[in-house]
């Protein structure tokens, strides 16, 4: 039921709107018919006077045409345009027609306040004078595509949404200097484009006089088109090309004059024939309009009566449905209406509607009153300037008093600071004296320590000498014993105890007695040496054993044979070890080389992806000697995207930097390290490559397996970091300090902010 009522109410509303429209149309048609009737009568009355009026209008048009022709002849604008300019103008017209958001060239959107500034503004704008101003960067890209498709000459586009106008910091120069933008008239919408075109150029006017003081015409470098660039070089004088471009400012005025002259000629030509046909044609037209209006009014009245009948029928249906719907609503919301002492829920809705309307009206009333009072307040504030001046003076006086108090406080602080400095100087002097005393004690202790160290070294040397002498005595004694055993003619029982020598066998030690004898010999080195000399003399006086030499030669031959076998075994072992080491070295080297050469191409592609070349560049490694790769070099070849093959030495600094980073990250992939420390790796990179490297590093850091500490001075690099660390000089601490900023905790700015 509600749906049907809604449909009927919608239809009823449509009928009502159509009825109102038709009623208005009928009234309008009747009014137009009356106006046409009046106009017809007036046209008949004016018939006699139109001839004189036409002649006066023709005289005015002739005078205007003569004046415009004179102005055109005196105009200095170019009357002939080249084929290239014509095609460029046609291309611009097509861009305006096909691509919304194309506004025109820079010089078409502005004008100079006086013609004398044309040359100066032309020099200041340079090539940007002919740039095409568009609404956004997307419009510029579409325009470039269109120009390429039509094979038109290249054009420069200036998008208003992305250009950065240079701040007007030169206004602080004072004097006669002012930004050249002040002599250009332009709307606020296109002001950024014009400000971007002229940059920081200033104009400075001054008088030129002769040596005798006779004044000449006003002029100066800006009026003549002289420009001083940032390097201090002066480029000036209007060349032929600059003069031709400067005439474009006059060309707009010339085109306007030309259009006005053509319009005057057309109107003058039409007046001759129009006057003859004016009365009759106008009368016929008005009569036809009267007939059409009468027919339209009659049809509209018939349609209006039909719609009124339909409206009455639909209104009855709506009333019946409304009655049923109200009964249903009263039954559903009976308890709710009873709790609020209401006859029906519609009364509650009506009351709420009235309250909301009253609130809205009150809010609008208060807002209007607030705006009125605010305007009055601003007016009174601007009006009451003397009181404001007095307030400012009082504030200045109060600030002066505060400044005096602060200066007095500063003087006290400085006095206290001087006292503290004096105390600090005294303390430093005492500290220096104490330090000198401690240094003297330390030097004395060092001297004593050195003397003790020298004495210790001397004693250690003496001890070593004695140990050497003892060892020599022991060796001499041992040789004597061996000689005696070989000759079988002496038994050193007097020295080492009792024993026997039979059949050439060696005498065995006599146990504890022998050890005691040895200890006694060690304790009494002097006696042992004397005894050893005595025994040596006795041995030399004895008869030699002739078999001892043969036995010695046999033993020596066996020794040489064993030494030869040992040398052969050692040489074979060394050869096997060298072969094993070489094989192991090649295996390890090739394992690293294979992995690095496998991943370096993917890494280099990821680092060099640019718009238009999504695959990036190509990089690969090659060995100069595969048999012994570790003894020779490795050739690294990198080809940047959309460029032909060249040696690494012929690449630019930024391209070599990207290649080096790719090799570094590939080697890291073989033997990962926990973190990287990079110092200004982006110094030789442009903005596009800086962004690519920053994205690559951030992606590796987000994986959680690697950390980067990067030193960079480029904002489009460190803005992608997780945190920033800055170092600054702390004057209070007289040293350096650090500040940190967690960028992950900072909300990013919305696009376009």
XYZ file of C-alpha atoms in Angstrom:
753
model
C 0.000 0.000 0.000
C 2.800 2.391 0.867
C 4.566 1.545 -2.373
C 1.449 2.196 -4.395
C 0.796 5.427 -2.554
C 4.388 6.479 -3.195
C 4.002 5.742 -6.907
C 0.758 7.683 -7.067
C 2.202 10.584 -5.152
C 5.162 10.611 -7.531
C 2.864 10.658 -10.544
C 0.716 13.311 -8.913
C 3.769 15.429 -8.273
C 4.792 15.024 -11.899
C 1.330 16.030 -13.089
C 1.376 19.031 -10.798
C 4.768 20.120 -12.097
C 3.616 19.705 -15.699
C 0.412 21.640 -14.939
C 2.390 24.479 -13.398
C 4.777 24.467 -16.334
C 1.951 24.558 -18.829
C 0.197 27.327 -16.917
C 3.366 29.347 -16.901
C 3.884 28.610 -20.582
C 0.340 29.760 -21.427
C 0.849 32.982 -19.495
C 4.209 33.485 -21.147
C 2.795 32.871 -24.622
C -0.003 35.345 -23.995
C 2.522 37.916 -22.781
C 4.717 37.308 -25.834
C 1.721 37.686 -28.096
C 0.897 41.004 -26.478
C 4.493 42.115 -26.827
C 4.556 41.100 -30.481
C 1.387 43.083 -31.071
C 2.910 46.118 -29.400
C 6.137 45.639 -31.372
C 4.187 45.421 -34.592
C 2.438 48.695 -33.882
C 5.700 50.299 -32.838
C 7.430 49.010 -35.979
C 4.776 50.622 -38.079
C 5.284 53.881 -36.211
C 9.055 53.655 -36.561
C 8.884 52.945 -40.238
C 9.253 56.575 -41.153
C 12.096 57.289 -38.746
C 14.220 54.187 -39.503
C 15.661 55.766 -42.634
C 17.234 58.691 -40.811
C 18.435 56.399 -38.003
C 20.061 54.062 -40.530
C 21.881 56.943 -42.197
C 23.210 58.138 -38.836
C 24.373 54.584 -38.039
C 26.129 54.347 -41.410
C 27.989 57.589 -40.720
C 29.079 56.309 -37.302
C 30.277 53.029 -38.806
C 32.262 54.849 -41.519
C 34.010 57.013 -38.910
C 34.750 53.940 -36.790
C 36.081 52.072 -39.838
C 38.409 54.972 -40.741
C 39.706 55.116 -37.175
C 40.278 51.343 -36.990
C 42.038 51.352 -40.376
C 44.367 54.095 -39.148
C 45.164 52.130 -36.013
C 45.798 49.005 -38.049
C 48.208 50.814 -40.339
C 50.163 52.166 -37.357
C 50.282 48.791 -35.601
C 53.744 47.250 -35.492
C 52.531 43.685 -35.220
C 53.622 41.167 -37.799
C 51.181 41.090 -40.754
C 52.589 37.894 -42.292
C 52.884 34.675 -40.397
C 55.121 31.829 -41.432
C 53.880 28.370 -42.392
C 55.262 26.958 -39.146
C 53.428 29.561 -37.020
C 50.209 28.860 -38.910
C 50.464 25.109 -38.273
C 51.328 25.746 -34.639
C 48.266 27.980 -34.236
C 46.053 25.357 -35.911
C 47.442 22.653 -33.611
C 46.729 24.834 -30.550
C 43.160 25.473 -31.725
C 42.640 21.725 -32.184
C 44.033 21.044 -28.699
C 41.625 23.571 -27.167
C 38.739 21.993 -29.045
C 39.573 18.307 -28.481
C 41.226 18.252 -25.051
C 39.428 20.041 -22.185
C 41.758 21.863 -19.828
C 43.948 23.459 -22.548
C 43.956 27.229 -22.026
C 46.470 28.657 -24.532
C 49.974 30.051 -24.687
C 51.473 32.036 -21.830
C 51.490 35.351 -23.693
C 47.833 34.818 -24.698
C 46.786 34.585 -21.039
C 48.412 37.827 -19.879
C 49.404 41.281 -21.074
C 51.828 43.990 -20.020
C 50.579 47.085 -18.228
C 52.304 49.237 -20.855
C 53.772 48.585 -24.278
C 57.189 49.824 -23.130
C 57.564 46.677 -21.001
C 57.052 44.270 -23.930
C 60.764 43.706 -24.635
C 61.656 43.304 -20.955
C 58.903 40.757 -20.309
C 59.820 38.898 -23.513
C 63.464 38.543 -22.395
C 62.358 37.549 -18.876
C 59.990 34.817 -20.056
C 62.325 33.414 -22.702
C 61.062 30.201 -24.277
C 58.358 29.896 -21.616
C 56.536 32.746 -23.368
C 55.325 30.293 -26.062
C 54.580 27.473 -23.603
C 51.055 26.031 -23.601
C 49.313 26.326 -20.224
C 47.155 23.333 -19.265
C 45.139 22.422 -16.191
C 47.026 19.306 -15.098
C 49.833 16.965 -16.069
C 47.448 14.408 -17.629
C 46.181 17.032 -20.081
C 49.800 17.803 -21.041
C 50.495 14.110 -21.757
C 47.381 13.862 -23.948
C 48.477 16.992 -25.809
C 51.944 15.531 -26.428
C 50.392 12.329 -27.779
C 48.174 14.351 -30.115
C 51.104 16.433 -31.413
C 53.142 13.277 -32.057
C 50.226 11.636 -33.849
C 49.704 14.710 -36.058
C 53.489 15.104 -36.596
C 53.382 18.686 -35.347
C 56.313 20.691 -34.047
C 57.304 20.038 -30.401
C 55.647 22.256 -27.804
C 56.328 23.010 -24.130
C 53.459 22.415 -21.694
C 53.065 24.066 -18.267
C 50.613 22.153 -15.995
C 49.094 24.407 -13.328
C 48.731 21.593 -10.780
C 52.411 20.609 -10.611
C 54.527 23.699 -11.317
C 56.288 25.395 -8.447
C 56.290 29.153 -8.716
C 59.450 30.737 -7.308
C 58.719 32.672 -4.073
C 58.734 36.446 -4.389
C 61.714 36.847 -2.094
C 63.058 39.766 -4.168
C 60.437 42.156 -2.787
C 62.687 42.612 0.247
C 65.361 44.283 -1.880
C 63.679 47.695 -1.479
C 64.494 50.824 -3.435
C 63.379 50.928 -7.059
C 63.680 47.161 -7.470
C 60.489 45.169 -7.897
C 59.486 41.832 -9.461
C 58.763 42.052 -13.151
C 55.483 40.247 -12.445
C 54.154 43.635 -11.236
C 54.157 44.977 -14.806
C 52.143 42.003 -16.118
C 48.348 41.830 -15.933
C 47.072 38.273 -15.466
C 44.147 36.522 -13.763
C 44.673 34.702 -10.474
C 44.075 31.330 -12.136
C 47.027 31.694 -14.519
C 49.280 33.730 -12.202
C 51.397 30.659 -11.164
C 52.217 29.895 -14.816
C 53.303 33.486 -15.505
C 55.282 33.644 -12.254
C 56.964 30.357 -13.184
C 57.829 31.791 -16.619
C 59.413 35.053 -15.408
C 61.110 33.490 -12.355
C 62.987 35.948 -10.115
C 63.545 38.630 -12.779
C 63.341 42.159 -11.394
C 62.921 45.449 -13.101
C 64.772 48.612 -12.092
C 64.085 51.974 -13.676
C 66.291 55.020 -13.445
C 66.938 58.308 -15.273
C 69.695 58.724 -17.838
C 71.363 62.137 -18.025
C 74.273 63.543 -20.046
C 77.502 64.789 -18.557
C 76.181 68.352 -18.487
C 73.100 67.313 -16.524
C 70.555 67.463 -19.329
C 67.856 64.858 -18.589
C 66.987 62.352 -21.267
C 64.022 60.018 -21.719
C 63.154 57.531 -18.993
C 64.601 54.094 -19.653
C 66.726 51.320 -18.231
C 67.872 47.775 -18.701
C 64.439 46.130 -18.169
C 62.775 48.394 -20.747
C 65.426 47.412 -23.279
C 65.242 43.728 -22.454
C 68.526 43.248 -20.524
C 68.688 40.280 -18.135
C 71.197 39.413 -15.399
C 71.263 35.693 -14.718
C 72.154 33.878 -11.449
C 75.812 33.497 -12.443
C 76.146 37.282 -12.697
C 76.396 37.311 -16.509
C 74.488 40.015 -18.348
C 72.552 39.026 -21.438
C 70.869 41.960 -23.070
C 69.939 43.820 -26.129
C 66.954 42.867 -28.171
C 67.976 40.553 -31.011
C 65.935 40.237 -34.181
C 64.305 37.049 -32.865
C 63.526 38.700 -29.510
C 62.038 41.723 -31.257
C 59.880 39.418 -33.365
C 58.694 37.588 -30.261
C 58.060 40.901 -28.468
C 55.732 41.892 -31.302
C 53.431 39.061 -30.245
C 52.142 41.358 -27.475
C 51.073 43.830 -30.181
C 49.722 41.009 -32.344
C 46.825 40.387 -29.963
C 45.847 44.062 -30.147
C 46.243 43.940 -33.913
C 43.935 40.928 -34.213
C 41.344 42.658 -32.031
C 41.463 45.807 -34.166
C 41.230 43.703 -37.314
C 38.174 41.849 -36.017
C 36.461 45.090 -35.047
C 37.180 46.588 -38.491
C 35.762 43.523 -40.267
C 32.662 43.629 -38.077
C 32.160 47.333 -38.883
C 32.504 46.586 -42.615
C 29.957 43.759 -42.427
C 27.490 45.890 -40.493
C 27.958 48.806 -42.892
C 27.389 46.531 -45.890
C 24.306 44.965 -44.342
C 22.707 48.288 -43.475
C 22.219 49.197 -47.150
C 20.037 46.209 -47.963
C 18.589 45.600 -44.530
C 16.902 48.999 -44.340
C 14.847 48.265 -47.455
C 13.511 44.953 -46.198
C 13.296 45.776 -42.514
C 9.680 46.905 -42.279
C 8.073 44.243 -44.461
C 10.142 41.303 -43.214
C 9.743 42.327 -39.615
C 5.989 42.683 -40.001
C 5.708 39.229 -41.600
C 7.885 37.728 -38.909
C 5.849 39.261 -36.113
C 2.561 38.108 -37.659
C 3.909 34.590 -38.054
C 5.100 34.615 -34.447
C 1.645 35.796 -33.340
C -0.017 32.922 -35.194
C 2.434 30.398 -33.787
C 1.996 31.740 -30.280
C -1.792 31.583 -30.542
C -1.683 27.968 -31.742
C 0.799 27.020 -29.027
C -1.315 28.726 -26.363
C -4.442 26.873 -27.528
C -2.657 23.495 -27.469
C -1.161 24.245 -24.068
C -4.575 25.145 -22.631
C -6.064 21.856 -23.921
C -3.195 19.866 -22.424
C -3.561 21.824 -19.203
C -7.251 20.898 -18.896
C -6.430 17.233 -19.546
C -3.711 17.255 -16.900
C -6.033 18.882 -14.367
C -8.560 16.067 -14.867
C -5.843 13.429 -14.413
C -4.568 15.297 -11.367
C -8.005 15.285 -9.727
C -8.373 11.540 -10.371
C -4.919 10.758 -8.989
C -5.529 13.029 -6.021
C -8.622 11.046 -5.063
C -6.649 7.785 -5.214
C -3.868 9.304 -3.129
C -6.341 10.573 -0.532
C -7.923 7.105 -0.239
C -4.538 5.422 0.134
C -3.441 8.075 2.617
C -6.514 7.400 4.752
C -5.781 3.649 4.754
C -2.097 4.224 5.502
C -2.960 6.569 8.380
C -5.272 3.938 9.858
C -2.512 1.312 9.653
C 0.032 3.695 11.215
C -2.394 4.569 14.031
C -2.877 0.853 14.775
C 0.873 0.115 14.701
C 1.959 3.139 16.757
C -1.062 3.226 19.096
C 0.983 2.454 22.213
C 3.656 4.975 21.269
C 1.067 7.716 20.648
C -0.740 6.889 23.878
C 2.488 7.116 25.912
C 3.070 10.627 24.550
C -0.597 11.718 24.826
C -0.826 12.204 21.058
C -3.807 11.584 18.839
C -1.638 9.955 16.156
C 1.978 9.411 15.214
C 1.567 12.026 12.452
C 1.132 14.662 15.108
C 4.519 13.642 16.553
C 6.143 13.774 13.092
C 4.574 17.166 12.398
C 5.791 18.470 15.749
C 9.321 17.195 15.067
C 9.242 18.744 11.608
C 8.134 22.080 13.009
C 10.875 21.964 15.652
C 13.532 21.148 13.050
C 12.342 23.960 10.818
C 12.369 26.352 13.757
C 15.907 25.245 14.660
C 17.109 25.717 11.100
C 15.471 29.116 10.927
C 17.032 30.114 14.233
C 20.456 28.908 13.084
C 20.160 30.878 9.854
C 19.016 33.924 11.792
C 21.918 33.636 14.226
C 24.374 33.091 11.368
C 23.099 36.178 9.574
C 23.313 38.178 12.786
C 26.832 36.863 13.395
C 27.931 37.819 9.874
C 26.398 41.241 10.310
C 28.103 41.800 13.670
C 31.392 40.461 12.339
C 31.264 42.831 9.374
C 30.404 45.695 11.708
C 33.259 44.729 13.993
C 35.730 44.609 11.121
C 34.467 47.973 9.897
C 34.810 49.497 13.357
C 38.267 47.991 13.730
C 39.349 49.525 10.433
C 37.619 52.763 11.314
C 39.083 53.198 14.813
C 42.686 53.544 13.660
C 43.793 56.138 16.291
C 42.745 53.860 19.119
C 44.515 50.953 17.459
C 47.634 53.107 17.097
C 47.444 54.024 20.775
C 47.120 50.354 21.654
C 50.130 49.551 19.518
C 52.114 52.323 21.152
C 51.114 51.064 24.591
C 52.118 47.558 23.561
C 55.453 48.877 22.260
C 56.033 50.723 25.539
C 55.218 47.581 27.499
C 57.562 45.597 25.293
C 60.286 48.216 25.820
C 59.833 47.916 29.583
C 60.030 44.146 29.335
C 63.092 44.501 27.126
C 64.797 46.719 29.714
C 63.944 44.228 32.443
C 65.297 41.395 30.315
C 68.469 43.358 29.616
C 68.934 44.007 33.342
C 68.377 40.338 33.992
C 70.822 39.541 31.201
C 73.418 41.827 32.801
C 72.987 40.026 36.129
C 73.304 36.685 34.414
C 76.426 37.843 32.576
C 77.914 39.101 35.860
C 77.149 35.786 37.489
C 78.598 34.052 34.452
C 81.824 36.060 34.789
C 82.042 35.018 38.451
C 81.535 31.404 37.501
C 84.153 31.744 34.761
C 86.641 33.118 37.312
C 85.873 30.241 39.656
C 86.239 27.837 36.785
C 89.603 29.374 35.855
C 90.801 29.013 39.471
C 89.597 25.440 39.575
C 91.287 24.710 36.270
C 94.568 26.173 37.587
C 94.364 24.014 40.720
C 93.517 21.044 38.574
C 96.498 21.761 36.308
C 98.835 21.991 39.332
C 97.517 18.727 40.734
C 97.857 17.135 37.333
C 101.454 18.360 37.038
C 102.262 16.916 40.464
C 100.727 13.590 39.520
C 102.614 13.635 36.210
C 105.892 14.192 38.080
C 105.155 11.259 40.377
C 104.215 9.151 37.391
C 107.463 10.030 35.587
C 109.470 9.124 38.706
C 107.676 5.796 39.019
C 108.247 5.134 35.316
C 111.997 5.712 35.780
C 112.088 3.341 38.740
C 110.062 0.798 36.804
C 112.450 1.094 33.848
C 115.497 0.552 36.043
C 113.853 -2.486 37.637
C 112.924 -3.792 34.211
C 116.516 -3.366 33.014
C 117.799 -5.196 36.090
C 115.285 -7.951 35.547
C 116.325 -8.285 31.896
C 119.989 -8.431 32.913
C 119.271 -11.181 35.449
C 117.178 -13.076 32.915
C 120.031 -12.854 30.409
C 122.476 -14.091 33.068
C 120.128 -16.933 33.907
C 119.841 -17.866 30.231
C 123.640 -17.797 29.886
C 124.053 -20.090 32.897
C 121.425 -22.463 31.571
C 123.244 -22.511 28.232
C 126.547 -23.307 29.954
C 124.920 -26.107 31.960
C 123.386 -27.531 28.805
C 126.752 -27.438 27.048
C 128.391 -29.262 29.983
C 125.661 -31.877 29.934
C 126.087 -32.374 26.206
C 129.875 -32.661 26.565
C 129.507 -35.187 29.353
C 127.031 -37.212 27.330
C 129.351 -37.300 24.312
C 132.187 -38.464 26.561
C 130.048 -41.300 27.936
C 129.028 -42.368 24.435
C 132.634 -42.349 23.237
C 133.664 -44.466 26.198
C 130.900 -46.988 25.528
C 131.836 -47.292 21.866
C 135.525 -47.892 22.641
C 134.629 -50.325 25.472
C 137.596 -49.184 27.379
C 136.124 -47.086 30.133
C 133.416 -47.438 32.733
C 132.331 -44.177 34.327
C 131.548 -45.774 37.642
C 133.225 -43.003 39.492
C 130.673 -40.541 38.171
C 127.407 -42.411 37.682
C 127.720 -45.447 39.945
C 128.411 -49.122 39.209
C 127.676 -50.927 35.926
C 129.036 -53.395 33.350
C 129.753 -53.211 29.625
C 129.624 -56.573 27.847
C 129.846 -57.473 24.132
C 129.446 -53.878 22.997
C 126.043 -53.495 24.740
C 125.284 -50.173 26.288
C 125.607 -49.782 30.013
C 122.322 -49.402 31.795
C 121.824 -46.746 34.440
C 122.267 -47.794 38.014
C 118.890 -46.635 39.289
C 118.667 -44.328 42.237
C 122.441 -44.154 42.813
C 122.931 -42.897 39.264
C 120.205 -40.261 39.686
C 121.780 -39.101 42.939
C 125.128 -38.873 41.204
C 123.589 -36.824 38.406
C 121.934 -34.505 40.890
C 125.209 -34.113 42.673
C 126.906 -33.356 39.376
C 124.290 -30.745 38.573
C 124.719 -29.072 41.934
C 128.466 -29.000 41.680
C 129.016 -27.829 38.111
C 132.593 -26.791 38.666
C 133.610 -30.207 39.976
C 131.743 -31.962 37.213
C 133.534 -29.896 34.595
C 136.915 -30.703 36.085
C 136.063 -34.393 36.298
C 134.813 -34.278 32.712
C 138.113 -32.790 31.536
C 140.010 -35.480 33.354
C 137.909 -38.271 31.854
C 138.240 -36.744 28.400
C 142.019 -36.756 28.728
C 142.012 -40.402 29.757
C 139.760 -41.338 26.822
C 141.978 -39.546 24.337
C 144.982 -41.399 25.684
C 143.377 -44.779 25.205
C 143.595 -46.901 22.051
C 140.715 -46.315 19.545
C 138.175 -48.938 18.505
C 138.599 -49.555 14.704
C 135.073 -50.974 14.304
C 133.451 -47.814 15.572
C 134.029 -45.997 12.251
C 132.465 -48.811 10.212
C 129.505 -48.910 12.550
C 129.164 -45.148 12.268
C 129.222 -45.308 8.418
C 126.530 -48.009 8.391
C 124.369 -45.974 10.709
C 124.963 -42.879 8.547
C 123.964 -44.769 5.354
C 120.762 -45.960 6.999
C 120.120 -42.392 8.121
C 120.557 -41.075 4.538
C 118.182 -43.744 3.190
C 115.546 -42.893 5.782
C 115.954 -39.171 5.018
C 115.497 -39.840 1.245
C 112.332 -41.832 1.878
C 111.057 -39.066 4.158
C 111.762 -36.367 1.516
C 109.976 -38.413 -1.155
C 106.949 -38.942 1.082
C 106.891 -35.269 2.052
C 107.054 -34.183 -1.642
C 104.213 -36.537 -2.572
C 102.143 -35.312 0.365
C 102.791 -31.687 -0.637
C 101.714 -32.394 -4.236
C 98.512 -34.101 -3.110
C 97.787 -31.249 -0.684
C 98.318 -28.632 -3.414
C 96.015 -30.477 -5.815
C 93.357 -30.796 -3.116
C 93.647 -27.098 -2.189
C 93.422 -26.039 -5.855
C 90.337 -28.197 -6.429
C 88.734 -26.894 -3.236
C 89.572 -23.273 -4.186
C 88.065 -23.619 -7.675
C 84.946 -25.220 -6.222
C 84.444 -22.431 -3.689
C 85.192 -19.701 -6.236
C 82.852 -21.129 -8.866
C 80.111 -21.613 -6.277
C 80.223 -17.897 -5.439
C 80.615 -16.832 -9.084
C 77.713 -18.969 -10.299
C 75.350 -17.615 -7.648
C 76.331 -13.972 -8.176
C 76.132 -14.191 -11.981
C 72.707 -15.820 -11.651
C 71.064 -13.136 -9.461
C 72.862 -9.984 -10.652
C 70.716 -9.604 -13.782
C 67.434 -9.694 -11.817
C 68.756 -7.184 -9.274
C 70.012 -4.824 -11.996
C 66.660 -5.029 -13.799
C 64.836 -4.131 -10.590
C 67.143 -1.153 -9.989
C 66.822 0.231 -13.540
C 63.100 -0.122 -14.235
C 61.810 3.143 -15.705
C 58.577 4.278 -17.304
C 58.439 3.044 -20.876
C 61.025 0.279 -20.268
C 59.416 -1.987 -17.641
C 62.004 -4.765 -18.119
C 64.948 -2.573 -17.059
C 68.563 -3.078 -18.117
C 70.797 -6.133 -18.486
C 73.900 -7.151 -16.492
C 76.107 -10.269 -16.602
C 79.547 -11.545 -15.499
C 82.156 -13.475 -17.525
C 85.501 -15.153 -16.609
C 88.720 -14.254 -18.390
C 90.301 -17.694 -17.625
C 87.836 -20.473 -16.698
C 90.671 -22.967 -15.913
C 92.126 -20.877 -13.079
C 89.496 -18.177 -12.510
C 90.924 -16.960 -9.217
C 94.249 -16.017 -10.855
C 92.679 -13.757 -13.507
C 89.983 -11.112 -13.795
C 86.196 -11.068 -14.077
C 84.500 -8.889 -16.716
C 81.356 -7.073 -15.560
C 79.045 -5.830 -18.326
C 75.997 -3.626 -17.693
C 73.646 -2.236 -20.341
C 71.235 0.469 -19.075
C 67.644 0.368 -20.378
C 67.077 1.575 -23.949
C 70.832 1.981 -24.595
C 73.295 0.052 -26.732
C 76.248 -1.964 -25.473
C 79.192 0.049 -24.121
C 82.166 -0.629 -21.889
C 81.846 0.138 -18.207
C 84.315 3.038 -18.526
C 82.033 4.768 -21.041
C 78.961 4.776 -18.781
C 77.960 7.865 -16.826
C 78.554 8.232 -13.102
C 74.965 7.386 -12.217
C 74.924 4.313 -14.482
C 78.162 3.037 -12.954
C 76.703 3.601 -9.482
C 73.652 1.458 -10.287
C 75.901 -1.282 -11.714
C 78.095 -1.251 -8.592
C 75.031 -1.445 -6.327
C 73.695 -4.403 -8.317
C 77.036 -6.247 -7.916
C 77.132 -5.412 -4.197
C 73.610 -6.680 -3.553
C 74.288 -9.828 -5.627
C 77.401 -10.667 -3.561
C 75.398 -10.001 -0.403
C 72.785 -12.482 -1.595
C 75.486 -15.211 -1.629
C 76.849 -14.464 1.859
C 74.247 -12.278 3.638
C 75.388 -9.812 6.280
C 73.130 -8.436 9.038
C 73.241 -4.799 7.901
C 74.621 -2.308 5.352
C 76.223 1.092 5.982
C 76.056 3.322 2.884
C 77.502 6.826 2.606
C 75.846 9.056 -0.043
C 75.456 6.341 -2.668
C 72.912 8.602 -4.403
C 75.331 11.479 -5.046
C 75.648 10.740 -8.779
C 72.038 9.622 -9.339
C 69.159 11.626 -10.783
C 65.737 11.789 -9.141
C 64.316 8.797 -11.047
C 67.222 6.494 -10.138
C 67.255 7.777 -6.541
C 63.606 6.780 -6.200
C 64.304 3.324 -7.709
C 67.210 2.650 -5.328
C 65.194 3.878 -2.334
C 62.277 1.576 -3.204
C 64.665 -1.374 -3.649
C 66.326 -0.787 -0.264
C 62.976 -0.275 1.492
C 61.645 -3.530 0.007
C 64.703 -5.459 1.286
C 64.385 -3.831 4.713
C 60.669 -4.675 4.964
C 61.514 -8.362 4.529
C 63.055 -8.248 8.021
C 66.316 -10.033 7.142
C 68.472 -6.977 6.508
C 68.956 -3.494 7.931
C 70.342 -0.396 6.217
C 72.065 2.664 7.657
C 72.179 5.205 4.820
C 73.678 8.700 4.778
C 71.857 10.828 2.202
C 71.165 14.501 1.445
C 68.278 13.927 -0.993
C 64.746 14.180 0.348
C 63.208 11.754 -2.147
C 65.624 9.121 -0.755
C 65.310 9.533 2.989
C 61.572 10.207 2.889
C 61.137 6.459 2.277
C 63.148 5.511 5.372
C 61.622 3.950 8.476
C 63.380 6.475 10.707
C 65.667 9.503 10.533
C 68.729 10.256 12.683
C 70.154 13.767 12.712
C 73.356 15.093 14.297
C 73.641 18.680 15.445
C 75.899 20.814 17.605
C 74.623 21.361 21.148
C 75.939 24.705 22.378
C 74.928 24.015 25.961
C 76.823 20.738 26.125
C 79.633 22.069 23.896
C 79.448 18.932 21.819
C 77.374 16.947 19.368
C 73.948 15.490 19.964
C 71.448 13.416 18.020
C 67.761 13.582 17.208
C 65.600 10.773 15.841
C 62.249 10.620 14.079
C 60.169 7.489 13.522
C 58.643 7.996 10.071
C 56.469 4.888 10.362
C 54.585 6.610 13.199
C 53.944 9.755 11.118
C 50.703 9.913 9.146
C 51.438 10.454 5.415
C 50.074 13.581 3.764
C 47.100 13.089 1.415
C 47.783 13.265 -2.295
C 47.934 16.828 -3.573
C 48.388 18.343 -0.082
